[in-house]
mmCIF file of C-alpha atoms in Angstrom:
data_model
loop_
_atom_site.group_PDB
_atom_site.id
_atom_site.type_symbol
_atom_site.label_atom_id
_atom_site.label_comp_id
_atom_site.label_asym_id
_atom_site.label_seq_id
_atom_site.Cartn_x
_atom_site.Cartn_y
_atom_site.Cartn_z
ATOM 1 C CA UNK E 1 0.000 0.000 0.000
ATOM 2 C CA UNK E 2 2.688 2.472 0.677
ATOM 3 C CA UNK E 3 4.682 1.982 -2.311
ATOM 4 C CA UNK E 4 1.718 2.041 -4.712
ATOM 5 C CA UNK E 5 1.012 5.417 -3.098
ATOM 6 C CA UNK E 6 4.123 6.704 -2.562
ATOM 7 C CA UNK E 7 5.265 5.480 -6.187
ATOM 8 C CA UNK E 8 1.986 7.699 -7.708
ATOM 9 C CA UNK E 9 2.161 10.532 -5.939
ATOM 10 C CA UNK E 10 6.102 10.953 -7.095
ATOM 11 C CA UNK E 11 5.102 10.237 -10.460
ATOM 12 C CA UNK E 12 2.414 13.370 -10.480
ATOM 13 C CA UNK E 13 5.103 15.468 -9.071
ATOM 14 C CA UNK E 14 8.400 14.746 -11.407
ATOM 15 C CA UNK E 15 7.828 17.778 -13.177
ATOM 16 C CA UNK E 16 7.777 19.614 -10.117
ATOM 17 C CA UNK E 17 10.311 21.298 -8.024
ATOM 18 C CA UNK E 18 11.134 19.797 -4.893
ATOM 19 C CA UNK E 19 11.664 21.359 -2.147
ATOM 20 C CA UNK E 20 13.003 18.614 -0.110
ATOM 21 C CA UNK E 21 14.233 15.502 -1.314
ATOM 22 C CA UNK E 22 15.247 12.650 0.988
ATOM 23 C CA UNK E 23 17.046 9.272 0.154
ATOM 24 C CA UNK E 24 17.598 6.097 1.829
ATOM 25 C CA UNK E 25 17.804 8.367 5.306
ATOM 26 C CA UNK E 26 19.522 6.265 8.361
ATOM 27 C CA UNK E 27 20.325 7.456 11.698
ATOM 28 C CA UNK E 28 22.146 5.121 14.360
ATOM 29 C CA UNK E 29 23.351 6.637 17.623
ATOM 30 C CA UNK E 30 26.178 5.418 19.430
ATOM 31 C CA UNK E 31 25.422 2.251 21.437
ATOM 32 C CA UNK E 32 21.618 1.779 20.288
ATOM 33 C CA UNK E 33 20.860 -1.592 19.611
ATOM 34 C CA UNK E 34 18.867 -0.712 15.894
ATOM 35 C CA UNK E 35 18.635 2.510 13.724
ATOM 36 C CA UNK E 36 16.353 5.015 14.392
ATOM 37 C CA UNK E 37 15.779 5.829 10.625
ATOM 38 C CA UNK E 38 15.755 3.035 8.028
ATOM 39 C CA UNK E 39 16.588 3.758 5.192
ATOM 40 C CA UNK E 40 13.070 5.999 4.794
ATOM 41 C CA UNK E 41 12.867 8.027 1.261
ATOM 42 C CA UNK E 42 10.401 10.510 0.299
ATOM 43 C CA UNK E 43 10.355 14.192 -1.764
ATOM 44 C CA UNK E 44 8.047 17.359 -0.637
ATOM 45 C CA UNK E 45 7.028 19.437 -3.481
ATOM 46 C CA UNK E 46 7.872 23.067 -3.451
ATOM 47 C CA UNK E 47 5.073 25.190 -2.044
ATOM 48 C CA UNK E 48 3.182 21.907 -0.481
ATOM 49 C CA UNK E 49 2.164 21.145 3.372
ATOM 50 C CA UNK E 50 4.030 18.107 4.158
ATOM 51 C CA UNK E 51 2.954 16.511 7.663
ATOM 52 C CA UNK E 52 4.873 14.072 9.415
ATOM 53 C CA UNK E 53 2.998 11.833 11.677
ATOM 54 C CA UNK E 54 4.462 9.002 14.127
ATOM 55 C CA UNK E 55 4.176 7.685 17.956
ATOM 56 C CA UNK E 56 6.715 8.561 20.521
ATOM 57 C CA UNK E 57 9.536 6.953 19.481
ATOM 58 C CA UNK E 58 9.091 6.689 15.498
ATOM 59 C CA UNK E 59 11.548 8.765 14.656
ATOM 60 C CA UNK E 60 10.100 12.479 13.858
ATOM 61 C CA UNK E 61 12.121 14.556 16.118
ATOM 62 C CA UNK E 62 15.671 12.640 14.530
ATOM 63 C CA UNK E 63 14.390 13.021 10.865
ATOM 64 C CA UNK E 64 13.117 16.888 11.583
ATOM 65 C CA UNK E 65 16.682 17.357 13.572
ATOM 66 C CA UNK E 66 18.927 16.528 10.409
ATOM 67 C CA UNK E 67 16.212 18.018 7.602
ATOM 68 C CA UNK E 68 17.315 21.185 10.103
ATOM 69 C CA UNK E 69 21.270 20.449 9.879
ATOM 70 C CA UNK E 70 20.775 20.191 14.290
ATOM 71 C CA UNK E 71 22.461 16.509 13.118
ATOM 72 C CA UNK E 72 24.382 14.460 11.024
ATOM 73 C CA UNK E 73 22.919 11.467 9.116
ATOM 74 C CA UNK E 74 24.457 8.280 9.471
ATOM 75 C CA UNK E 75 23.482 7.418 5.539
ATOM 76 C CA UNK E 76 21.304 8.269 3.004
ATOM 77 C CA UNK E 77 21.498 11.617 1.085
ATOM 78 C CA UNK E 78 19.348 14.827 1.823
ATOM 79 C CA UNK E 79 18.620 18.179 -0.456
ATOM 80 C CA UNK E 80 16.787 21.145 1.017
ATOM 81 C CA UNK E 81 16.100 23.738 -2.014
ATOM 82 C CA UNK E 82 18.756 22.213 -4.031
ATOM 83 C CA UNK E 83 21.099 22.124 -1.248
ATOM 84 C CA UNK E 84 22.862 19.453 -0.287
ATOM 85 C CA UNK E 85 22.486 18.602 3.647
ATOM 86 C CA UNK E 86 25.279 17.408 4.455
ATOM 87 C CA UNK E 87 28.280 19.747 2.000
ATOM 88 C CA UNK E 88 25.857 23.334 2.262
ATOM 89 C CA UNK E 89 24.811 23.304 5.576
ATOM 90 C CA UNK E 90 25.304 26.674 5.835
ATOM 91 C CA UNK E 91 23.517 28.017 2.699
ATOM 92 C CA UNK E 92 20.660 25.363 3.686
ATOM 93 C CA UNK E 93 20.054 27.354 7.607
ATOM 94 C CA UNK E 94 19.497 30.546 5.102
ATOM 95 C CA UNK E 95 16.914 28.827 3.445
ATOM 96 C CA UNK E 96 14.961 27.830 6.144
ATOM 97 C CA UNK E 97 12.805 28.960 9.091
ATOM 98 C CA UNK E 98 12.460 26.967 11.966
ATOM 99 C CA UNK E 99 9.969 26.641 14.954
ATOM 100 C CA UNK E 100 10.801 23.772 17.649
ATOM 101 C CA UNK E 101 8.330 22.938 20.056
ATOM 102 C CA UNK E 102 10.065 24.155 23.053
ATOM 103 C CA UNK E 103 10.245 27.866 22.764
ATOM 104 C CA UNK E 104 13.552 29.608 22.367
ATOM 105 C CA UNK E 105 13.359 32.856 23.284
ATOM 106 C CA UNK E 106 15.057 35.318 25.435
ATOM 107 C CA UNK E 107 12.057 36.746 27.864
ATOM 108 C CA UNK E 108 14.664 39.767 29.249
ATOM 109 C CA UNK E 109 14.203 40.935 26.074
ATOM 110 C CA UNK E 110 11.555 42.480 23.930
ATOM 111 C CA UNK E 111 10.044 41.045 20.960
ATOM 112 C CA UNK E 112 11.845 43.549 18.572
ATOM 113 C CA UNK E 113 15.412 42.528 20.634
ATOM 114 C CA UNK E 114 14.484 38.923 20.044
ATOM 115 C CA UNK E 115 14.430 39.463 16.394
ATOM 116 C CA UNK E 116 17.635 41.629 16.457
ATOM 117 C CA UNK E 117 19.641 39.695 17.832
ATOM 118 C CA UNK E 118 18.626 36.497 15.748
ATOM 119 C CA UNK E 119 18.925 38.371 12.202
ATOM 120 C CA UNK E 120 22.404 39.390 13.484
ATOM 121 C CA UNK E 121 23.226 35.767 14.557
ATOM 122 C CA UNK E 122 22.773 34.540 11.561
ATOM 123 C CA UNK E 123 23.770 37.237 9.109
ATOM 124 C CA UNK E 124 20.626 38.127 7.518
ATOM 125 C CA UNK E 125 20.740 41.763 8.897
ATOM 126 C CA UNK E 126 23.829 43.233 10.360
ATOM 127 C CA UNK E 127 23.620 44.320 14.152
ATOM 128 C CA UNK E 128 23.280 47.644 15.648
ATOM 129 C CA UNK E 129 22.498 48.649 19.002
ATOM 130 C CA UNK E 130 19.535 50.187 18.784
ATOM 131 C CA UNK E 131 16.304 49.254 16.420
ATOM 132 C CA UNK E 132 16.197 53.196 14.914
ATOM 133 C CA UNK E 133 19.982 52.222 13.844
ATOM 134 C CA UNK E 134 19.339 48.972 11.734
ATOM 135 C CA UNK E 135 19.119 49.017 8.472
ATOM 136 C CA UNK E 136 16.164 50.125 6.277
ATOM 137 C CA UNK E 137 15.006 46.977 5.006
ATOM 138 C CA UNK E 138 15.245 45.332 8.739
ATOM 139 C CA UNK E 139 12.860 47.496 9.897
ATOM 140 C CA UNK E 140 10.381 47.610 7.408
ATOM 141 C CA UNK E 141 10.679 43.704 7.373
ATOM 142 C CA UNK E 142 9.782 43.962 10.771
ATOM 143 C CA UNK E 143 7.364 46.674 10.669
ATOM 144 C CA UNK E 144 5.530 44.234 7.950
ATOM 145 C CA UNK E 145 5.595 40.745 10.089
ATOM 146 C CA UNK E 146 4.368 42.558 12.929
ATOM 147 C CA UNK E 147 1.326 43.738 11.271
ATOM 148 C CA UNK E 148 0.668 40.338 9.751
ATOM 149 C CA UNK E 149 0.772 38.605 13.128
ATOM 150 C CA UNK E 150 -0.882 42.004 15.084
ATOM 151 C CA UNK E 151 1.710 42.768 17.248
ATOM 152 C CA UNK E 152 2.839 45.646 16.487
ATOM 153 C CA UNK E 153 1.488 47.405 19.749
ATOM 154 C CA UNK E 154 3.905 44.629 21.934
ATOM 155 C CA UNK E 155 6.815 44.792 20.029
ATOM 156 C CA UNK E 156 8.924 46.713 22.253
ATOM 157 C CA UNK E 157 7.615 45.015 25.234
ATOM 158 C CA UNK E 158 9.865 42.644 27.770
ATOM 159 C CA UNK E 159 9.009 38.678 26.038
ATOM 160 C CA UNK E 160 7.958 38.045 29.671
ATOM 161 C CA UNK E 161 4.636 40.192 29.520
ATOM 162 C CA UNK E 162 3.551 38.064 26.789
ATOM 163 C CA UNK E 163 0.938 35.640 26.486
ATOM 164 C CA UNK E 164 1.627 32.173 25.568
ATOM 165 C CA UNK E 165 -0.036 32.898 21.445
ATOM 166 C CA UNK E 166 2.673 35.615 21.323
ATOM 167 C CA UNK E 167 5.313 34.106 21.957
ATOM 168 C CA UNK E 168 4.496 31.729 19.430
ATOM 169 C CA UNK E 169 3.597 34.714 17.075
ATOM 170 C CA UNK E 170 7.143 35.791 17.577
ATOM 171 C CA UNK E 171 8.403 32.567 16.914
ATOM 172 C CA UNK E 172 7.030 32.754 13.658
ATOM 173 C CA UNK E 173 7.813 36.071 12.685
ATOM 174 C CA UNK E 174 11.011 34.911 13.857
ATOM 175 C CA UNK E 175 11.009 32.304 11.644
ATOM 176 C CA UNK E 176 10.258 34.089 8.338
ATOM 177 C CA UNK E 177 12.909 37.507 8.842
ATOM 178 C CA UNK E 178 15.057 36.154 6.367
ATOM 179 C CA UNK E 179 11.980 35.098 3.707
ATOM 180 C CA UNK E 180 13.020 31.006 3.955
ATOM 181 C CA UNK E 181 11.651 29.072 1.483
ATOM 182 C CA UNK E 182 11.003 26.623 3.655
ATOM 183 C CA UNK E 183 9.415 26.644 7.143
ATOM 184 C CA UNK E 184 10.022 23.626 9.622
ATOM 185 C CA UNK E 185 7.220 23.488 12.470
ATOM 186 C CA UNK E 186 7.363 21.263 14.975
ATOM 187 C CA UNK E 187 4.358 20.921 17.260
ATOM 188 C CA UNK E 188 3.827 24.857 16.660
ATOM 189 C CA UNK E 189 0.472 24.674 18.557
ATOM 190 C CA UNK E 190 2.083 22.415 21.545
ATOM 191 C CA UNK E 191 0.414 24.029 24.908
ATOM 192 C CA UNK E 192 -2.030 26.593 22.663
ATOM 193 C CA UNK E 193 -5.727 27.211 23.946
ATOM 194 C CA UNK E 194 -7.980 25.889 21.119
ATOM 195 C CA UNK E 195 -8.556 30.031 20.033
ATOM 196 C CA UNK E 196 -4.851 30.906 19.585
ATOM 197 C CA UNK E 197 -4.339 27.640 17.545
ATOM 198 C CA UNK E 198 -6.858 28.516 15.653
ATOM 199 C CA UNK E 199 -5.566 32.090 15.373
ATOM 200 C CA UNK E 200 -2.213 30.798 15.078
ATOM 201 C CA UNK E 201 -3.002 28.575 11.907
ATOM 202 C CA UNK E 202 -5.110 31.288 10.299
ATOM 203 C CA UNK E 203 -1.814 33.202 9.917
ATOM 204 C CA UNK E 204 0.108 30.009 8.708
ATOM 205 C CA UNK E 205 -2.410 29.792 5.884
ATOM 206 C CA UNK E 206 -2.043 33.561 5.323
ATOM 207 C CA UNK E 207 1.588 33.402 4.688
ATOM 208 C CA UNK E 208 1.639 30.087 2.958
ATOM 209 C CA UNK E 209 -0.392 31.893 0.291
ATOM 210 C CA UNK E 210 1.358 35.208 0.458
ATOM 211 C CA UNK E 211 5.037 34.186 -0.036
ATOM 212 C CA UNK E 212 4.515 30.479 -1.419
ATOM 213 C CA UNK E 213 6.217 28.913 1.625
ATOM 214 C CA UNK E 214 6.909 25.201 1.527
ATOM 215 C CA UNK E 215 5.369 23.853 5.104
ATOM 216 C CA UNK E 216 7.073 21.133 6.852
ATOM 217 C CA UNK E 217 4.664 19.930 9.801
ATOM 218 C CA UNK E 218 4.941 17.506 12.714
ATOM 219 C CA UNK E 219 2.284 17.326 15.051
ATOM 220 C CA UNK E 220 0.302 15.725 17.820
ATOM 221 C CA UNK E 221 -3.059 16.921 16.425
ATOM 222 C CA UNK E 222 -4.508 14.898 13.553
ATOM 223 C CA UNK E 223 -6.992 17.435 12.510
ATOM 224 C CA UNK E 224 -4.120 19.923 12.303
ATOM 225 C CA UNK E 225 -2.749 16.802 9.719
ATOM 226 C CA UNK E 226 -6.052 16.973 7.975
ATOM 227 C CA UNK E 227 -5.076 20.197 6.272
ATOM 228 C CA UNK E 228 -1.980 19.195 4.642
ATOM 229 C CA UNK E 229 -1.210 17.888 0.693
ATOM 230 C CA UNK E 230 0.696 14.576 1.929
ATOM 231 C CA UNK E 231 1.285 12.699 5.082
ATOM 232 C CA UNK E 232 3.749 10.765 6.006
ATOM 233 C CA UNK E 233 3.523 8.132 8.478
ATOM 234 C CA UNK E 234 6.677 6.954 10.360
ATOM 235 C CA UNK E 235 6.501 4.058 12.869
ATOM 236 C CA UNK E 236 9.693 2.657 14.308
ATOM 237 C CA UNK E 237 12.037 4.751 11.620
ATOM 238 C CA UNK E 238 10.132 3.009 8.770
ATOM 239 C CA UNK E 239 7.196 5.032 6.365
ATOM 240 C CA UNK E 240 4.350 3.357 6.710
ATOM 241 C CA UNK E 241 1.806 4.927 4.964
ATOM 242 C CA UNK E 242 2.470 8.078 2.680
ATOM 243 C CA UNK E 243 -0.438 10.301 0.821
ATOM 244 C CA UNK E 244 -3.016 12.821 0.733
ATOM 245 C CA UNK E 245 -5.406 12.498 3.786
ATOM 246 C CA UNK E 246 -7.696 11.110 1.649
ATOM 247 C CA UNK E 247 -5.516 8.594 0.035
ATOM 248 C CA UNK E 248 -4.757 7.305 2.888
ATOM 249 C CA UNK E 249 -8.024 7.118 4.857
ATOM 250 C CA UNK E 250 -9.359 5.391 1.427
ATOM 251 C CA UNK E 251 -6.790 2.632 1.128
ATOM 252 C CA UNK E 252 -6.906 1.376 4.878
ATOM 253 C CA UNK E 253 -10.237 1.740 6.496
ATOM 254 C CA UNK E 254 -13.780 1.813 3.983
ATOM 255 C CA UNK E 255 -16.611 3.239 4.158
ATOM 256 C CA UNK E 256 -19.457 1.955 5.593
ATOM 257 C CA UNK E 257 -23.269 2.039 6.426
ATOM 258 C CA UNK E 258 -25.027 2.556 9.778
ATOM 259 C CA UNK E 259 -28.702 1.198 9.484
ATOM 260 C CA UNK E 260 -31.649 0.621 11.588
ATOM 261 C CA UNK E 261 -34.958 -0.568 11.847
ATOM 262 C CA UNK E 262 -38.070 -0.873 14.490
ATOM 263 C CA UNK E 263 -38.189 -4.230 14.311
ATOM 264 C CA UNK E 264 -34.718 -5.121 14.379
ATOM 265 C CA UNK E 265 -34.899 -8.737 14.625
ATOM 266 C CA UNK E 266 -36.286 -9.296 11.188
ATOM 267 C CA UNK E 267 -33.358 -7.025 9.713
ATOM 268 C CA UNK E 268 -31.003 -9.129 11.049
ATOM 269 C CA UNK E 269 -32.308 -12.402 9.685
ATOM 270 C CA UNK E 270 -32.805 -10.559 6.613
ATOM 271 C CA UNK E 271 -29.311 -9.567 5.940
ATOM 272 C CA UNK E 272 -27.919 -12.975 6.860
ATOM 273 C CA UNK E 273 -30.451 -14.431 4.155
ATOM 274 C CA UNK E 274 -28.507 -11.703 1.884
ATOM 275 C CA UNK E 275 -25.359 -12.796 3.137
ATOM 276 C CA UNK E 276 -24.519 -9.009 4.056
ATOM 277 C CA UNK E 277 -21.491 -8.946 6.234
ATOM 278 C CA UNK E 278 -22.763 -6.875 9.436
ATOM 279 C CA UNK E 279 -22.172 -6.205 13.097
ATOM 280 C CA UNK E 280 -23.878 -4.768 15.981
ATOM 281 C CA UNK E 281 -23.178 -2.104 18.136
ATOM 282 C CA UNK E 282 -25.474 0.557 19.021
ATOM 283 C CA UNK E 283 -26.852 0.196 15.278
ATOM 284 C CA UNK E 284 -26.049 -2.305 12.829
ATOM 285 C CA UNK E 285 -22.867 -1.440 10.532
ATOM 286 C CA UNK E 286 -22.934 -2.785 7.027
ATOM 287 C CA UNK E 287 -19.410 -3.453 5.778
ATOM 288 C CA UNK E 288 -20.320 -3.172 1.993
ATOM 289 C CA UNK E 289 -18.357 -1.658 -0.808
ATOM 290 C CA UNK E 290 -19.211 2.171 -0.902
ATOM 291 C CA UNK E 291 -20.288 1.541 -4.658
ATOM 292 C CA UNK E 292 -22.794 -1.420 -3.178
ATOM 293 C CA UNK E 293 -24.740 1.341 -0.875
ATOM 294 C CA UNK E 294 -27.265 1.883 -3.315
ATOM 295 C CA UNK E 295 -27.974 -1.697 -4.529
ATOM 296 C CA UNK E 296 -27.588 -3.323 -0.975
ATOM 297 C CA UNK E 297 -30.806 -0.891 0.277
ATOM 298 C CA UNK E 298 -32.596 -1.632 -2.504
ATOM 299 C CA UNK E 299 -32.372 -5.328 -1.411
ATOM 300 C CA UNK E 300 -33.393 -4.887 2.079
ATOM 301 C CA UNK E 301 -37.158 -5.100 2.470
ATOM 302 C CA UNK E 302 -37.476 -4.550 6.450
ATOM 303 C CA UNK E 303 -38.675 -1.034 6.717
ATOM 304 C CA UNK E 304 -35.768 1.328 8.140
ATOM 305 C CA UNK E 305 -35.593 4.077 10.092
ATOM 306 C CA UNK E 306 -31.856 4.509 9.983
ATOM 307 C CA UNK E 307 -29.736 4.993 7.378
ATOM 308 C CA UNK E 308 -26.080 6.794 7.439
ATOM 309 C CA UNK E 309 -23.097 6.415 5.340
ATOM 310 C CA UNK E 310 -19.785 6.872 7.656
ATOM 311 C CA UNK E 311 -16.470 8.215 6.378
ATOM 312 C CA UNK E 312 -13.574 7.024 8.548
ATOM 313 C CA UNK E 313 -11.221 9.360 10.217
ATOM 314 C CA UNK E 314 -7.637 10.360 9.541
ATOM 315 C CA UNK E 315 -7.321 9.463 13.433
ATOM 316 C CA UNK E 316 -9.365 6.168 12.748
ATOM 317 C CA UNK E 317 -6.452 5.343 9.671
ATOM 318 C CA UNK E 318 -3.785 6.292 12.022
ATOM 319 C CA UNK E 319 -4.565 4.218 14.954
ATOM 320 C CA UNK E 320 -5.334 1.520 12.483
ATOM 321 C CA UNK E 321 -1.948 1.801 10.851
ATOM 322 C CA UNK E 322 0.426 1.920 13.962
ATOM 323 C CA UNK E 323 -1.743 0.134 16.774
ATOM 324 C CA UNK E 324 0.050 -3.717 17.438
ATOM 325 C CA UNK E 325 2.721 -3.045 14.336
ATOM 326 C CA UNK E 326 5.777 -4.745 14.880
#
């Protein structure tokens, strides 16, 4: 199942820029007794949101480390934006934004500070010691993230008076100072009330569109995972299931029909006559092709006063794909 899908969704993208391309990827750290990555392969097309799912232990924090040059591979070869990982680690950092799930920054400082002093870090903007003394396009960059996110009112407040949805705002603006064409987010939304994730992902989507920013997700949240072009499924440093949402919810789990009936007893002997496969829970659930809905009423005679078609979950896929795998 994963190869069929994987193979057809990299076929529909060969004319396509990649973003990210990633080949026979192994990690092994000193004295562990198997890799953590084995050998996994996959390509993110430019301008896509990718989503990488996985239990504890699968193997997303070590694959989202090196995609982030944080570590070394053992094997395998990796390109961010044409870049190779490994030989251009420096050109790739200027090429990418980065949120990690455990916030990073300094709270002595004030938003504007934070920014500073990262830009300088890492070369994008030279430093001066006061914001009216940077350079013209640093502070209209700024002056331009800060409206997006609506913080322009708090900028030149201590990091410590903010709430927990600014800080992440900053993060992000953070992030995208230096215009990356790629933007790494892992767990952005991690301790969020459900309104500032909300919030939080409206301006995602707003800046995905605006600059044409290649998303690179991992999360906790599989509705969050709902949104994206492809997922890809990692369980014990193997892919195990790699597609659109939809793709993958189709190929694993079917659709089915919930049906009911006053006088449930004669439904029941009716569908074993029809040798419908069926079980019962708080209504009966017909496991019939979704193209059989139609046809398989029309052959039930008992009078019903239920009848719903179910779409499985991406959580229901999920669950199904990594619960009891060896």
């Amino acid at each position: 199942m994963v190869s069929q899908i994987q193979q057809a969704r990299e076929q529909q993208r060969t004319e396509q820029p990649a973003a990210i391309v990633v080949e026979r990827l192994t990690k092994r750290y000193k004295q562990a007794r198997e890799e953590t990555l084995r050998g996994i392969s996959f390509s993110v097309a430019q301008g896509s949101f990718f989503t990488l799912l996985g239990p504890n232990g699968a193997g997303k924090t070590t694959t989202l480390s090196i995609l982030t040059t944080l570590l070394l591979p053992t094997s395998g070869r990796v390109t961010i934006a044409g870049l190779d990982l490994v030989r251009e680690a420096r050109e790739v950092r200027r090429q990418i934004g980065v949120i990690f799930q455990q916030p990073g920054l300094d709270v002595h400082m004030t938003g504007e500070e934070n920014l500073r002093f990262h830009a300088s870090l890492f070369g994008f903007y030279p430093f001066r010691p006061a914001y009216r003394l940077m350079p013209v396009r640093y502070r209209k960059r700024v002056m331009e993230l800060a409206a997006l996110f609506e913080l322009e009112r708090d900028l030149f407040r201590p990091v410590s008076t903010y709430s927990g949805g600014m800080k992440r705002k900053l993060e992000v603006m953070r992030s995208l100072l230096q215009r990356p064409e790629i933007l790494f987010l892992d767990e952005p939304t991690a301790g969020l009330d459900p309104h500032s994730r909300a919030r939080l992902w409206s301006y995602l989507k707003r800046i995905r569109s605006e600059y044409g920013l290649t998303i690179f997700l991992t999360t906790h949240y599989l509705e969050e995972a709902e949104q994206a072009d492809t997922i890809c499924i990692l369980h014990k440093g193997k892919i195990v299931a790699f597609g659109s949402p939809a793709e993958i919810k189709e190929a694993l789990l079917q659709e089915y029909m919930l049906v009911d009936a006053a006088d449930r007893e004669r439904l029941l002997a009716e569908l074993r006559v029809l040798g419908l496969p069926f079980s019962v829970e708080r209504r009966v659930k017909l496991l019939v092709p979704k193209e059989q809905f139609h046809r398989t009423l029309r052959c039930i005679t008992t009078p019903l006063t239920v009848i719903e078609t179910y779409t499985p979950s991406l959580e229901e896929a999920y669950l199904h794909i990594t619960d009891g795998r060896e």
